[in-house]
PDB file of C-alpha atoms in Angstrom:
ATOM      1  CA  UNK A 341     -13.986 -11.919 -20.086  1.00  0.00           C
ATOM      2  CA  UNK A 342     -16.578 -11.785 -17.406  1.00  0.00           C
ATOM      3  CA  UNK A 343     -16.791 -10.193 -14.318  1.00  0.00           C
ATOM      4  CA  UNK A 344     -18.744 -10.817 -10.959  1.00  0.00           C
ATOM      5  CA  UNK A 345     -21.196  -8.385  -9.919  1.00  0.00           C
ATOM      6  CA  UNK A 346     -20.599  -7.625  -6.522  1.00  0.00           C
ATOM      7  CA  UNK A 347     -22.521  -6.157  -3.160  1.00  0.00           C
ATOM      8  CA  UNK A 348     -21.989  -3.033  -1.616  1.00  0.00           C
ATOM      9  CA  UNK A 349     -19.793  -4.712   1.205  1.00  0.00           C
ATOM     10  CA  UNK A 350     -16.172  -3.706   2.377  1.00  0.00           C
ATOM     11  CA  UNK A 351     -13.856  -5.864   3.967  1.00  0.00           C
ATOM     12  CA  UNK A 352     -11.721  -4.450   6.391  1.00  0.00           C
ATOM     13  CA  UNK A 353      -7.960  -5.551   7.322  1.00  0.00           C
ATOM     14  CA  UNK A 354      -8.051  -3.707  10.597  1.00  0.00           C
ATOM     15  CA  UNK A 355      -6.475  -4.709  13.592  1.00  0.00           C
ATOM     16  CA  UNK A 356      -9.488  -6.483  15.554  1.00  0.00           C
ATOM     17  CA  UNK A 357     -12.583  -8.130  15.503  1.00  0.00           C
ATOM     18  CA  UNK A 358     -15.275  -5.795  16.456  1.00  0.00           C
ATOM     19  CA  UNK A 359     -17.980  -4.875  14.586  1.00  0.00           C
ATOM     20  CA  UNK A 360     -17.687  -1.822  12.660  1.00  0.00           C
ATOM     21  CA  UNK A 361     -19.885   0.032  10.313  1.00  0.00           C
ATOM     22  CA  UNK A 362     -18.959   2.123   7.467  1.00  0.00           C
ATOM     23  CA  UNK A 363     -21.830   3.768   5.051  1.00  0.00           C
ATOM     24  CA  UNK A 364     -24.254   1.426   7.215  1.00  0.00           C
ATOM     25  CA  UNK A 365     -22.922  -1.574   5.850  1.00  0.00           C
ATOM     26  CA  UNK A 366     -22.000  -3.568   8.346  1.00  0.00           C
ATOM     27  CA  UNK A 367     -18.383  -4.834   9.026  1.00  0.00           C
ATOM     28  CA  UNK A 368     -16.739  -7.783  10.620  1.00  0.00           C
ATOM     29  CA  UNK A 369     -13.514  -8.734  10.338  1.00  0.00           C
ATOM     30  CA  UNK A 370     -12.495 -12.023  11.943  1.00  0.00           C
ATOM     31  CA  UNK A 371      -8.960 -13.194  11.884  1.00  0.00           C
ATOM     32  CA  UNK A 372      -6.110 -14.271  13.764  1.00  0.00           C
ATOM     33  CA  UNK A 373      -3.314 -11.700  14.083  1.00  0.00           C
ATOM     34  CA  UNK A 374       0.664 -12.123  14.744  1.00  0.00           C
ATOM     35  CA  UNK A 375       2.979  -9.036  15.200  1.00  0.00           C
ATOM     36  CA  UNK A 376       6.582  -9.400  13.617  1.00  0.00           C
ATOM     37  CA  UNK A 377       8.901  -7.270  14.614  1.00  0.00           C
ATOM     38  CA  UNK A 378      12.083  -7.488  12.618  1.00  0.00           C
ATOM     39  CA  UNK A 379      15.324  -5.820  13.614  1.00  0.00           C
ATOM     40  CA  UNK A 380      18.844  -5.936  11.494  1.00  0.00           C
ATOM     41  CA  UNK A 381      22.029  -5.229  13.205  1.00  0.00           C
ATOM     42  CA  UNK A 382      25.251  -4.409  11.436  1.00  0.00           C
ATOM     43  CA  UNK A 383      28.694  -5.238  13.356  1.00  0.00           C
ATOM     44  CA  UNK A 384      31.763  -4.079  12.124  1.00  0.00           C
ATOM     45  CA  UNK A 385      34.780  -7.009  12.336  1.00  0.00           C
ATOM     46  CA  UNK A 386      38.055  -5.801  13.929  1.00  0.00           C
ATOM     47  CA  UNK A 387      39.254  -5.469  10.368  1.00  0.00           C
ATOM     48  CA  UNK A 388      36.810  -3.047   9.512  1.00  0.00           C
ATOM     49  CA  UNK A 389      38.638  -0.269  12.182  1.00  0.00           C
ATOM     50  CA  UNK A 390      36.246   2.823  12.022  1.00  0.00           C
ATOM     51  CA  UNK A 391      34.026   1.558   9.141  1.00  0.00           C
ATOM     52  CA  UNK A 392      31.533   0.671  12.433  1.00  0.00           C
ATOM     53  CA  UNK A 393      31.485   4.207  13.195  1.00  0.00           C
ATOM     54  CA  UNK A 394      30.935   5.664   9.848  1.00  0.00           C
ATOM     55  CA  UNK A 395      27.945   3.063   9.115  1.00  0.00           C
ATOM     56  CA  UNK A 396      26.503   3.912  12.594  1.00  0.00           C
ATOM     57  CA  UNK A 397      26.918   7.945  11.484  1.00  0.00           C
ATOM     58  CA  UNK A 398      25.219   6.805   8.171  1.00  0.00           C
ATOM     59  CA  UNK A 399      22.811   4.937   9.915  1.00  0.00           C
ATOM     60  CA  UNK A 400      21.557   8.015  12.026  1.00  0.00           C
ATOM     61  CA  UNK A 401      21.747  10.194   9.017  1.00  0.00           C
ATOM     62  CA  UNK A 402      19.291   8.019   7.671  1.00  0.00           C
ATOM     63  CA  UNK A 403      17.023   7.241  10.252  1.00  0.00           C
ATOM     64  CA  UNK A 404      16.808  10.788  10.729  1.00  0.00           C
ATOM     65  CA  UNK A 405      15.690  11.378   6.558  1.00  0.00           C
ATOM     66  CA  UNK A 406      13.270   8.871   7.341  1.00  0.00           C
ATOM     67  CA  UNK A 407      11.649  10.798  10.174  1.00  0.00           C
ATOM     68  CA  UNK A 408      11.968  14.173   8.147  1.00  0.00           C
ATOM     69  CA  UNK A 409      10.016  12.487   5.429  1.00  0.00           C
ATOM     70  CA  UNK A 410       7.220  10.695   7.906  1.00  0.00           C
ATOM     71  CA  UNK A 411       6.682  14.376   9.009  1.00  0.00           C
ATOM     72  CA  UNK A 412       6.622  15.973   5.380  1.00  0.00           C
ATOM     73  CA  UNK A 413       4.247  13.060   4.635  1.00  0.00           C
ATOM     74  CA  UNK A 414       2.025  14.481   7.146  1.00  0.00           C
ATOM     75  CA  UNK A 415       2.006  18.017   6.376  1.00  0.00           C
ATOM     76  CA  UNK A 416       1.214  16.486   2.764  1.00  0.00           C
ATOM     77  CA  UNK A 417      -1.793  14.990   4.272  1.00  0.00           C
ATOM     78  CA  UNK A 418      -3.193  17.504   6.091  1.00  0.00           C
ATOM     79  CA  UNK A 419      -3.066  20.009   3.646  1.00  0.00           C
ATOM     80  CA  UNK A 420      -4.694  17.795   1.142  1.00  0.00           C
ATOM     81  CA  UNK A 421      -7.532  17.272   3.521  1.00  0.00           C
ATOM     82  CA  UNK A 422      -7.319  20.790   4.451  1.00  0.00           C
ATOM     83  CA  UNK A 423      -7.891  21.944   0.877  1.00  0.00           C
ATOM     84  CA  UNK A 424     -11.066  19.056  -0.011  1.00  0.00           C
ATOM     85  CA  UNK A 425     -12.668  20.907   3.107  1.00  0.00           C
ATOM     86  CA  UNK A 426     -12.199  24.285   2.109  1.00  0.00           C
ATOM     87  CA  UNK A 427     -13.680  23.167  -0.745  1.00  0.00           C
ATOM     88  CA  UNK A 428     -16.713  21.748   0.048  1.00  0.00           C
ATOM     89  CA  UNK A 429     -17.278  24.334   2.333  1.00  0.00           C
ATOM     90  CA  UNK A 430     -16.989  26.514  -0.666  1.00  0.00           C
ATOM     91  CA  UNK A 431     -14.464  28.368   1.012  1.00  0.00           C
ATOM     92  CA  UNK A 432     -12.447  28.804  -2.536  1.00  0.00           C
ATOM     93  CA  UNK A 433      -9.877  31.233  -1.486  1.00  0.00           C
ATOM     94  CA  UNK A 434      -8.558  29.454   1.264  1.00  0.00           C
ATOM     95  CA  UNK A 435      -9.001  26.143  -1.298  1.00  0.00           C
ATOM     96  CA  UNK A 436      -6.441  28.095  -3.645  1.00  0.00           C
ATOM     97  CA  UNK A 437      -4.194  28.918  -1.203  1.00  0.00           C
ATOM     98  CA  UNK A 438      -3.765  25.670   0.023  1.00  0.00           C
ATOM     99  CA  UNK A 439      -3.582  24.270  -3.413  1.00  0.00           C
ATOM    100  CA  UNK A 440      -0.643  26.652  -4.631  1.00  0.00           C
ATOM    101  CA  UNK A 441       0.842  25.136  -1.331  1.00  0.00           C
ATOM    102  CA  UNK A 442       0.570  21.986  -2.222  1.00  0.00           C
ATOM    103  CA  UNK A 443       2.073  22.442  -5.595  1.00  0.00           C
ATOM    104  CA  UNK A 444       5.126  24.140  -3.977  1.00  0.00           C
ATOM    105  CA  UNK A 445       5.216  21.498  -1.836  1.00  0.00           C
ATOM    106  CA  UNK A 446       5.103  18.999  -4.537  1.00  0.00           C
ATOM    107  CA  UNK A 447       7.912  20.718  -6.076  1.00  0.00           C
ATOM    108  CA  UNK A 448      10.186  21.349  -3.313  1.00  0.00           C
ATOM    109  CA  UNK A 449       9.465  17.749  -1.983  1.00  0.00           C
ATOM    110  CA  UNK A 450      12.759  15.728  -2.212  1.00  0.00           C
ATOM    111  CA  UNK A 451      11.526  12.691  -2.960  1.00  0.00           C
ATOM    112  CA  UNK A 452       9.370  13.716  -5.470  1.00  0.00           C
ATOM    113  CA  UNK A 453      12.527  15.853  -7.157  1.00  0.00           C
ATOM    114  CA  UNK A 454      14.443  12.640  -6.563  1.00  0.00           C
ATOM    115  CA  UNK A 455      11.891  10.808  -8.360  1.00  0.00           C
ATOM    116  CA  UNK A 456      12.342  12.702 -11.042  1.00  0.00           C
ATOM    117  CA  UNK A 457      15.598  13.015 -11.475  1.00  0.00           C
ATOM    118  CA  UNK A 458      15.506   9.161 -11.873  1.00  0.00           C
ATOM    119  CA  UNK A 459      13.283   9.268 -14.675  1.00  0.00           C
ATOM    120  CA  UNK A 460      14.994  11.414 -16.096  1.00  0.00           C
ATOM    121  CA  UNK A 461      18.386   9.533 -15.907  1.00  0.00           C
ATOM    122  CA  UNK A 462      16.781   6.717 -17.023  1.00  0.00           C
ATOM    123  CA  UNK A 463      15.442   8.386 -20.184  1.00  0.00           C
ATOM    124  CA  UNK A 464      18.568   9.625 -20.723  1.00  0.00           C
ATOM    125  CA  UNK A 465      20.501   5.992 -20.408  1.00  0.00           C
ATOM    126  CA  UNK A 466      22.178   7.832 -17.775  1.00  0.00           C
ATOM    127  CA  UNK A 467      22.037   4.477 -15.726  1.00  0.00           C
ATOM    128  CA  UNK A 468      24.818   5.372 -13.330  1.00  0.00           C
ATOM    129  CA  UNK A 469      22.989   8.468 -12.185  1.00  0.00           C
ATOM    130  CA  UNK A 470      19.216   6.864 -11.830  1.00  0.00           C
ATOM    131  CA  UNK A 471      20.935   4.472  -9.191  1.00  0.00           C
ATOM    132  CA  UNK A 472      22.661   7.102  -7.403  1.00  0.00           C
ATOM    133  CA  UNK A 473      19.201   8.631  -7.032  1.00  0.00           C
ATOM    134  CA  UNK A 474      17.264   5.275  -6.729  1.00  0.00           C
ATOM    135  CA  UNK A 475      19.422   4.894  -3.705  1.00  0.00           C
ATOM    136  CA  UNK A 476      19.082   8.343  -2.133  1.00  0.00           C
ATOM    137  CA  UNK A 477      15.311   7.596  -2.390  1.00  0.00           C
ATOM    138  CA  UNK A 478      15.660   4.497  -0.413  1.00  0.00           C
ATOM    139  CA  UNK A 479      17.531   6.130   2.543  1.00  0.00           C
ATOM    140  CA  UNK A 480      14.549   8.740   2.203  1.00  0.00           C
ATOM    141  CA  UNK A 481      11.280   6.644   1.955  1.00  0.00           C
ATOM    142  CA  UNK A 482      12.082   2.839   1.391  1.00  0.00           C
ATOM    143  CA  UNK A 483       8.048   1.894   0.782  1.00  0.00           C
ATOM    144  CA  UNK A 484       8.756   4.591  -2.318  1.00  0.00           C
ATOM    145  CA  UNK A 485      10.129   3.074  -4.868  1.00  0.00           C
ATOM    146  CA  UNK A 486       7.139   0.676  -4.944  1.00  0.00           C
ATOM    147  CA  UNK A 487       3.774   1.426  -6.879  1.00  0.00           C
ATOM    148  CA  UNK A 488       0.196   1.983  -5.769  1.00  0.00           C
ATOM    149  CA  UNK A 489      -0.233  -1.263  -7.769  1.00  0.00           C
ATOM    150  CA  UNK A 490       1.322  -4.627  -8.429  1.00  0.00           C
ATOM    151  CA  UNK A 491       0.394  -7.605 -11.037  1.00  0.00           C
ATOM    152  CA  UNK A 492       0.963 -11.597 -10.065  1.00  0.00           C
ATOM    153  CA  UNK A 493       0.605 -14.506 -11.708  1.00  0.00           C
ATOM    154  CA  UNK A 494       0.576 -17.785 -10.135  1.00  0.00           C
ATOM    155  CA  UNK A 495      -0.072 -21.148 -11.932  1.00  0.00           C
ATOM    156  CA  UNK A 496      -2.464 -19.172 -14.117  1.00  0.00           C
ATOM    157  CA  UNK A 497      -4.301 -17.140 -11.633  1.00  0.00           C
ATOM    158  CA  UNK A 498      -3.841 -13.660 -12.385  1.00  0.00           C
ATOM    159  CA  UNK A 499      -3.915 -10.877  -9.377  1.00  0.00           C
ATOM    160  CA  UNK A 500      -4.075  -6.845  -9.800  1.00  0.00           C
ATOM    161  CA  UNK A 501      -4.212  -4.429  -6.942  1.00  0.00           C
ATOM    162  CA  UNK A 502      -4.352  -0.326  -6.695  1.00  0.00           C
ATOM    163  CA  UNK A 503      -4.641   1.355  -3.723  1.00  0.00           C
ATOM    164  CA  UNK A 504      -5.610   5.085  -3.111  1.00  0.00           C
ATOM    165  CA  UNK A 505      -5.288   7.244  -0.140  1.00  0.00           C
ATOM    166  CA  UNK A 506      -9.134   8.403   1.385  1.00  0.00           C
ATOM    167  CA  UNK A 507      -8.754  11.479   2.739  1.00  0.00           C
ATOM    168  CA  UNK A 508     -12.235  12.039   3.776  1.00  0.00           C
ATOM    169  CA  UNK A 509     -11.772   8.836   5.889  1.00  0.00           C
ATOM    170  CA  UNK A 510      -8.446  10.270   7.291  1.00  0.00           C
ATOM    171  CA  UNK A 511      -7.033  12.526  10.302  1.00  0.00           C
ATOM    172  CA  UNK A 512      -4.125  12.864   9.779  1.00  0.00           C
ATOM    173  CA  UNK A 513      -3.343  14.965  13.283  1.00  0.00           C
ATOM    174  CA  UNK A 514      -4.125  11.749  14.967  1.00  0.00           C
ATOM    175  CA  UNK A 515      -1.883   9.943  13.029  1.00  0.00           C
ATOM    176  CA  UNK A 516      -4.925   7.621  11.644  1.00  0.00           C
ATOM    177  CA  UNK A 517      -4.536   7.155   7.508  1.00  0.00           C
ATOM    178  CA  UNK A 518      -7.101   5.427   5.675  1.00  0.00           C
ATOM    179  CA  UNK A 519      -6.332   3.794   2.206  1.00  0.00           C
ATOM    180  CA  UNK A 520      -9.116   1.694  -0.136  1.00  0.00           C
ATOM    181  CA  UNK A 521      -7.793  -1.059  -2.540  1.00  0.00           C
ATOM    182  CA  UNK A 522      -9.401  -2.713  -5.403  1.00  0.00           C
ATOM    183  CA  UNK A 523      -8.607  -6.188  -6.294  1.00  0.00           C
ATOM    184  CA  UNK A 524      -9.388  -7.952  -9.514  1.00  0.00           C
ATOM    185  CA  UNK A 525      -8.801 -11.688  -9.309  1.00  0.00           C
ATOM    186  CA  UNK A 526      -8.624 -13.595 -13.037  1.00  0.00           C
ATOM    187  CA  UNK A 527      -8.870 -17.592 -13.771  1.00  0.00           C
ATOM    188  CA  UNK A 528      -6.547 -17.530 -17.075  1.00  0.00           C
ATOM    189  CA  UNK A 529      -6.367 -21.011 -16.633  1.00  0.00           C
ATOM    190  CA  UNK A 530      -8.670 -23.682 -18.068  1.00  0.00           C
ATOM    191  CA  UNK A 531      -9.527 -24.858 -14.386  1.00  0.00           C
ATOM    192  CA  UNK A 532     -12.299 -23.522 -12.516  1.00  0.00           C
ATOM    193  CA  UNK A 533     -10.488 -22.970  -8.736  1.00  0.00           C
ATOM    194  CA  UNK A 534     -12.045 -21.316  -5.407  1.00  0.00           C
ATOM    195  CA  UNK A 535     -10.843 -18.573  -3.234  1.00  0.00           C
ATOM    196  CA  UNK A 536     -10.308 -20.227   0.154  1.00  0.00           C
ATOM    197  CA  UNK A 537      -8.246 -18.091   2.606  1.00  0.00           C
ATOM    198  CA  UNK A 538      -6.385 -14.690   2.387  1.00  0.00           C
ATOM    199  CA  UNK A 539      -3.178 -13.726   4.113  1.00  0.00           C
ATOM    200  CA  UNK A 540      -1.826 -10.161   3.729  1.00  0.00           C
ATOM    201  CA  UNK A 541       1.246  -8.605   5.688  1.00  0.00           C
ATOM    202  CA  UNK A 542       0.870  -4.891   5.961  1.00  0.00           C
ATOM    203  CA  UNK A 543       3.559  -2.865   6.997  1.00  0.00           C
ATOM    204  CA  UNK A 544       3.685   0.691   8.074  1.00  0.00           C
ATOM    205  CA  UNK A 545       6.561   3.496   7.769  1.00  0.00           C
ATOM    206  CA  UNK A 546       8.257   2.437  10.586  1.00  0.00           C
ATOM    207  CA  UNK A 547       8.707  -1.169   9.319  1.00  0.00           C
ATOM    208  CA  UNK A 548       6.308  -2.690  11.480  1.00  0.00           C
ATOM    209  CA  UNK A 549       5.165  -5.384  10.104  1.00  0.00           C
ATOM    210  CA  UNK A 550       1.674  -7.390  10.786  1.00  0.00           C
ATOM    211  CA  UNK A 551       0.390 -10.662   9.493  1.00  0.00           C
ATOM    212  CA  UNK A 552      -3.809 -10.734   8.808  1.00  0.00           C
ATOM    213  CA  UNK A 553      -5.545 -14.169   8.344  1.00  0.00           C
ATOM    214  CA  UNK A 554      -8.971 -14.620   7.299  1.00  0.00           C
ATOM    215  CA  UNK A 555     -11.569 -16.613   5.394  1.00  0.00           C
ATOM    216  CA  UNK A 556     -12.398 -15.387   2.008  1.00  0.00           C
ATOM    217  CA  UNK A 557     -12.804 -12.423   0.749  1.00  0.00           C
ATOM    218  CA  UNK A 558     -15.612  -9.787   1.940  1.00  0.00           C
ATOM    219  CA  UNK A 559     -17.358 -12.723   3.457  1.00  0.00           C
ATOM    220  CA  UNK A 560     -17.487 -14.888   0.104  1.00  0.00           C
ATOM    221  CA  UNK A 561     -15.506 -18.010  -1.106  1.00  0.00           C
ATOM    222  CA  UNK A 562     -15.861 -17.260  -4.797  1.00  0.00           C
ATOM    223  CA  UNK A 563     -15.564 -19.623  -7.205  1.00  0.00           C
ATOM    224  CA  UNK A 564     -14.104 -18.498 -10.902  1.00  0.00           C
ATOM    225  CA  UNK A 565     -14.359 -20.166 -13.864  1.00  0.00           C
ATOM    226  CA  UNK A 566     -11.633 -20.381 -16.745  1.00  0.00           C
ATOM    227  CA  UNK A 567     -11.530 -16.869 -18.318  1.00  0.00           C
ATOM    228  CA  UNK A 568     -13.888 -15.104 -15.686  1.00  0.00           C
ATOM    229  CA  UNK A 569     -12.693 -13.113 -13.375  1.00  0.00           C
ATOM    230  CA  UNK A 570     -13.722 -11.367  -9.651  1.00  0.00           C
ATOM    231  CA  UNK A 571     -13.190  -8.225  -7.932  1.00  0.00           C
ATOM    232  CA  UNK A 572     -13.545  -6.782  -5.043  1.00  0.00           C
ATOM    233  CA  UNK A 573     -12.778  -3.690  -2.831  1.00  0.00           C
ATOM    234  CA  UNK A 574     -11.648  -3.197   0.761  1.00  0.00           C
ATOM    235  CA  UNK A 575      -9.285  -1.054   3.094  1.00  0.00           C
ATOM    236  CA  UNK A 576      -6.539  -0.909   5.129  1.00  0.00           C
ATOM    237  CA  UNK A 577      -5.748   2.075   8.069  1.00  0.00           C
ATOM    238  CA  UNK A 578      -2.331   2.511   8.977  1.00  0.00           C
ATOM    239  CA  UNK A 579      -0.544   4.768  12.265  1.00  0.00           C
ATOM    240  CA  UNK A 580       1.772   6.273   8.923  1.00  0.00           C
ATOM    241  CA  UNK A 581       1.533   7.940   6.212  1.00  0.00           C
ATOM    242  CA  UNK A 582       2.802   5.291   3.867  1.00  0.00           C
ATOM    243  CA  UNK A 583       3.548   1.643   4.066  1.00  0.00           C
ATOM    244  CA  UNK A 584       3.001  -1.423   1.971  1.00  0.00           C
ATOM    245  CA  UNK A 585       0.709  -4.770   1.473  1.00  0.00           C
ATOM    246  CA  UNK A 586       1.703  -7.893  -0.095  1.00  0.00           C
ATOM    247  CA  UNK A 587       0.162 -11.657   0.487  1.00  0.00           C
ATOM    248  CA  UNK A 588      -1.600 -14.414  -1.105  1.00  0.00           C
ATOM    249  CA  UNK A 589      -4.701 -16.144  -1.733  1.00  0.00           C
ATOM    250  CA  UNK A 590      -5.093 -20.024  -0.803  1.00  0.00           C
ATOM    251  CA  UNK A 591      -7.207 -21.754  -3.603  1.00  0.00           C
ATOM    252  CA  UNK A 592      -8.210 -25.110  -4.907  1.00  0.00           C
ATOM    253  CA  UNK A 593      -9.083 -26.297  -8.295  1.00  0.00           C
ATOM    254  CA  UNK A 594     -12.793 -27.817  -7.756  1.00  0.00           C
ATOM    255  CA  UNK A 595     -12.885 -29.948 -11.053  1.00  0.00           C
ATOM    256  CA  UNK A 596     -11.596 -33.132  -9.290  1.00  0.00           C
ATOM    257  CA  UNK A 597     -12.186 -34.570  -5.318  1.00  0.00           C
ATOM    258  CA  UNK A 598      -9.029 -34.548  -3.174  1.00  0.00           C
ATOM    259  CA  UNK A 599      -7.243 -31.268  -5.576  1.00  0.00           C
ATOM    260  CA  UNK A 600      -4.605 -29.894  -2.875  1.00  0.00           C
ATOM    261  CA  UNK A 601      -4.912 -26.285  -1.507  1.00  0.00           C
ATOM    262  CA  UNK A 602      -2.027 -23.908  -3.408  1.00  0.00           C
ATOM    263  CA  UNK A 603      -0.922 -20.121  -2.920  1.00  0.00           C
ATOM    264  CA  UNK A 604      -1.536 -17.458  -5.328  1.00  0.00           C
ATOM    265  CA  UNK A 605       0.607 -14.420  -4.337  1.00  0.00           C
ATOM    266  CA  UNK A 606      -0.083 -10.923  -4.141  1.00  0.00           C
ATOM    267  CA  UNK A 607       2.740  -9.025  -5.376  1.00  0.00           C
ATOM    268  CA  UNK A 608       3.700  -5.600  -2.825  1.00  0.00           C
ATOM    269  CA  UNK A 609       2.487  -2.551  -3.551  1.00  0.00           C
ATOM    270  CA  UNK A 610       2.418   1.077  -1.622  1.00  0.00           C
ATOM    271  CA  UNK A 611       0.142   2.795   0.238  1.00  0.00           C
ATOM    272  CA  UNK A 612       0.810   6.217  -0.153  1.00  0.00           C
ATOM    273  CA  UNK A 613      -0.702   9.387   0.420  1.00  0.00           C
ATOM    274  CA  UNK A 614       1.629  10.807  -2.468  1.00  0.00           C
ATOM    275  CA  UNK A 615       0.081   7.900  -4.396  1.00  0.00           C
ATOM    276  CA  UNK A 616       1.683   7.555  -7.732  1.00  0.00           C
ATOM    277  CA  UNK A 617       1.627  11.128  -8.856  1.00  0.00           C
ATOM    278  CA  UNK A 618       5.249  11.099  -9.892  1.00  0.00           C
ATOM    279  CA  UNK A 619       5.049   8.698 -12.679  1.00  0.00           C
ATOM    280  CA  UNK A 620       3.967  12.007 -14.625  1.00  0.00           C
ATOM    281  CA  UNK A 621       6.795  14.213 -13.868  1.00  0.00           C
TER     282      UNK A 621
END
């Protein structure tokens, strides 16, 4: 298998169209954009008597979870950026300091704990128990549960992603965090096909969701052959802490005139700034 040697350009999914410029390499992104904005409502019949109140109760106590974590996120964040500073300032004592606090932090965390629990329920065949805890996780941090990755195939077209948080390229006192994905696209088929439009929805902690169009990837149409493959990197900044990507790829097989256009999906995957550091606990 083959890969494509690509230039030092980054394509941004931001949210508009002006030129930007990151490591002097210049950046435009040009797309159309659509903001969904999706809202569920729960209504409790007249048979349900106070089961409307006890779902709005539960509702609140999880809405309020959710904030608790989007501010624990933060303090995560911060002190992570904190620390890389101290360090490179070679400030070391303040570095270990903030480092032990991390680790507390990491420890003390609830969805990390929760996390962990799970795993360890599962290991144990304790099935009943790692749902119980799936669960609480979901009331916590939905966008946890997912991975800093995802793998797709679609008619033969193969699509990894992993994303990483940047702190260097984040503040995260301004609410502004910046995550970098790499994307490896492979032809396992035995048709050569282009790469003729991307769509990605990306949304952020607060379930917003927002729908990026564009043409290509980093300003190419790439064409891969049968058992080659192509990658590329890019980012995505987001108001939250966390959120989550997902989307697809519109392609053509070039082999024969008139081929129709056909969607190769991008499975979800997180963007974290806890990343995927419990898989180890």
């Amino acid at each position: 298998m083959h890969s494509v040697t690509l230039k030092p350009f980054i394509d941004f999914t931001d949210v508009d169209s002006r030129p930007r410029r990151i490591n002097d390499f210049p950046i435009r992104c040009d797309f159309r954009r659509a903001n969904r904005n999706c809202r569920i409502v729960a209504r409790a019949s007249e048979r349900d008597g106070g089961a409307g109140a006890e779902a709005e109760n539960l509702s609140q106590q999880s809405s309020s979870s959710s904030s608790s974590f989007f501010q624990r996120s933060q303090s995560y964040a911060l002190m992570k950026q904190q620390m890389e500073l101290a360090a490179k300032s070679e400030n070391y004592e303040e570095a270990a300091r903030l480092r032990d606090s991390l680790k507390s932090f990491e420890e003390e965390e609830p969805v990390l704990r929760l996390r962990g629990l799970m795993k360890e329920a599962i290991a144990n065949d304790k099935f009943e128990e790692a749902a119980r805890y799936r669960d609480q996780i979901k009331e916590i941090a939905p966008h946890y549960l997912l991975k800093c990755s995802s793998d797709a195939t679609t008619l033969g077209i193969r699509v990894q992603v992993r994303s990483v948080y940047i702190e260097g390229r984040s503040q995260p006192l301004r609410g502004q965090y910046f995550f970098a994905y790499r994307i490896r696209i492979t032809n396992n088929s035995d048709r050569p096909v282009q790469l003729l439009k991307r769509h990605w929805i990306i949304t952020n902690a607060n379930e917003k969701s927002e729908d990026v169009w564009g043409i290509g990837v980093i300003g190419e149409q790439p064409v891969i052959l049968p058992n080659n493959s192509f990658e590329y990197s890019s980012a995505c900044p987001l108001t939250t802490p966390s959120g989550r990507m997902e989307g697809d790829f519109e392609m053509k097989h070039i082999d024969k005139v008139g081929s129709k256009t056909f969607n190769v999906a991008v499975a979800p995957f997180s963007l974290s700034t806890f990343g995927d550091s419990t898989d180890n606990i």
